[in-house]
Amino acid sequence: IALAIAIDSGTPIIYRQERLGQGGKVFTVFKFRSMRCDAESRGAAWATRNDARATRVGQFLRRTHLDELPQFWNVLRGEMSLVGPRPERPQLTESLAEVIPFYRLRLSVRPGLTGLKQIKVGYASTPEEHLEVLRHDLYFIKHRSVALNLVIMARTLGSVIGRDGR
């Protein structure tokens, strides 16, 4: 993956970004870079399906979720779990919390490498879509269990194998 990124769009290979974890604690998330280096030169922006900022290799990585593999380091460090609400950037969390009641409740659990968002919603790029994400996050928080985690991981694996990443 690293070689493909380097050949396609140069370095850096790993992308680092601040995200909010459990309790609103800021941590650095690691991903394989899937977008152009200047993708956020105009500030933080939500990723979208078929995002024009994605590189050729990045499009494949995003479809297969392989860009998320470095986040296993975040899991090993205890900043993330395998399953849970996806971590969001601090500035986007703040703007969403202003328009979506209880949005910060999703910070009551450790964020996950995958979650209901990935298998139910996909990319969310509007407050309305993030309200749908919150609905799934709160369902997960209320009903979290080993069985639910296994279902989410199996559906995620199916998405990776089928390359139908949202």
XYZ file of C-alpha atoms in Angstrom:
166
model
C 0.000 0.000 0.000
C 2.812 2.383 0.930
C 4.601 1.787 -2.376
C 1.395 2.317 -4.368
C 0.730 5.629 -2.590
C 4.315 6.798 -3.116
C 4.244 5.952 -6.832
C 0.794 7.473 -7.378
C 1.069 10.690 -5.403
C 4.346 10.853 -3.491
C 4.768 11.332 0.212
C 3.685 11.463 2.961
C 2.308 7.922 3.064
C 0.656 8.161 6.480
C -1.865 10.903 7.178
C -2.232 12.192 10.739
C -5.247 14.097 11.957
C -6.588 15.222 15.334
C -9.810 13.515 16.366
C -11.933 13.442 19.501
C -11.948 10.268 21.564
C -13.807 9.121 24.631
C -14.679 12.009 26.908
C -13.679 14.514 24.230
C -9.971 13.749 24.615
C -8.005 14.796 21.526
C -5.783 12.146 19.927
C -3.979 11.702 16.621
C -5.534 9.213 14.215
C -3.365 7.505 11.591
C -4.510 6.585 8.075
C -2.941 5.791 4.755
C -3.145 9.022 2.768
C -5.931 8.715 0.218
C -6.279 12.359 -0.816
C -4.062 14.949 -2.447
C -1.669 16.660 -0.061
C -3.532 19.976 -0.485
C -6.979 18.416 0.119
C -7.754 20.672 3.082
C -5.869 23.791 2.076
C -9.134 25.712 2.514
C -9.834 24.207 5.940
C -11.590 21.158 7.344
C -14.123 19.619 4.998
C -16.219 16.474 5.153
C -15.222 13.655 2.840
C -17.831 12.597 0.331
C -18.459 9.490 -1.738
C -16.345 9.768 -4.933
C -14.521 12.748 -3.403
C -12.664 14.665 -6.144
C -9.748 15.212 -3.733
C -8.990 11.460 -3.609
C -6.009 10.138 -5.538
C -6.330 7.157 -7.896
C -4.868 4.778 -5.288
C -6.840 6.617 -2.627
C -10.131 5.862 -4.364
C -9.358 2.140 -4.143
C -8.168 2.425 -0.530
C -11.349 4.256 0.474
C -13.631 1.797 -1.342
C -11.951 -1.138 0.415
C -11.414 0.688 3.747
C -7.725 -0.232 3.526
C -6.850 3.408 4.249
C -7.987 2.694 7.831
C -5.413 -0.076 8.518
C -2.937 2.208 10.363
C -5.676 2.880 12.913
C -4.896 -0.527 14.412
C -2.034 1.421 16.022
C -4.670 3.676 17.647
C -6.474 0.544 18.862
C -3.247 -0.884 20.328
C -2.581 2.443 22.063
C -6.048 2.296 23.672
C -7.320 5.437 21.927
C -9.812 3.497 19.819
C -11.601 0.168 19.915
C -12.409 -2.122 17.006
C -16.094 -1.138 17.027
C -17.693 2.129 18.084
C -18.707 5.531 16.766
C -16.153 6.820 14.274
C -13.992 9.608 15.736
C -14.610 13.075 14.330
C -12.421 16.161 14.138
C -12.765 18.634 17.039
C -13.866 21.585 14.883
C -16.506 19.534 13.042
C -17.776 18.066 16.323
C -18.202 21.562 17.723
C -20.113 22.819 14.689
C -22.355 19.729 14.670
C -22.993 19.999 18.434
C -24.344 23.505 17.838
C -27.088 22.242 15.502
C -27.669 18.634 16.622
C -28.870 18.167 20.205
C -26.945 15.534 22.185
C -24.293 15.152 19.467
C -21.532 15.028 22.069
C -23.110 11.914 23.662
C -21.253 9.862 21.068
C -18.076 10.799 22.973
C -19.224 8.728 25.967
C -17.551 5.597 24.541
C -14.222 4.885 22.901
C -14.387 5.545 19.136
C -14.094 2.586 16.805
C -12.239 1.481 13.727
C -15.645 0.570 12.324
C -19.204 1.071 13.454
C -22.828 1.194 12.442
C -22.090 4.370 10.466
C -19.928 2.420 8.030
C -22.526 -0.232 7.319
C -25.693 1.860 7.568
C -24.886 5.423 6.462
C -21.526 5.720 4.724
C -20.127 9.194 4.196
C -22.018 11.966 5.946
C -21.405 15.476 4.663
C -24.390 17.475 5.919
C -25.830 18.097 9.384
C -28.901 16.082 8.362
C -26.741 13.088 7.434
C -24.809 13.465 10.690
C -28.107 13.355 12.572
C -28.619 9.914 10.996
C -25.082 8.953 12.063
C -25.861 10.070 15.621
C -29.014 7.934 15.624
C -26.920 4.846 14.797
C -24.178 5.829 17.265
C -26.701 6.174 20.098
C -28.261 2.826 19.169
C -24.802 1.252 19.351
C -24.047 2.885 22.711
C -27.349 1.711 24.193
C -27.201 -1.837 22.801
C -23.465 -2.520 22.645
C -22.572 -6.130 23.137
C -20.179 -8.750 21.860
C -22.892 -10.014 19.508
C -23.505 -6.547 18.013
C -19.752 -6.009 17.650
C -19.427 -9.316 15.782
C -22.276 -8.404 13.426
C -20.718 -5.007 12.688
C -17.261 -6.537 12.117
C -18.697 -9.231 9.815
C -20.634 -6.648 7.785
C -17.515 -4.459 7.598
C -15.441 -7.406 6.389
C -18.086 -8.101 3.739
C -17.864 -4.484 2.636
C -14.058 -4.688 2.403
C -14.157 -7.933 0.399
C -16.945 -6.626 -1.832
C -15.137 -3.280 -2.240
C -18.378 -1.408 -1.713
C -17.002 0.950 0.936
C -19.254 3.808 1.732
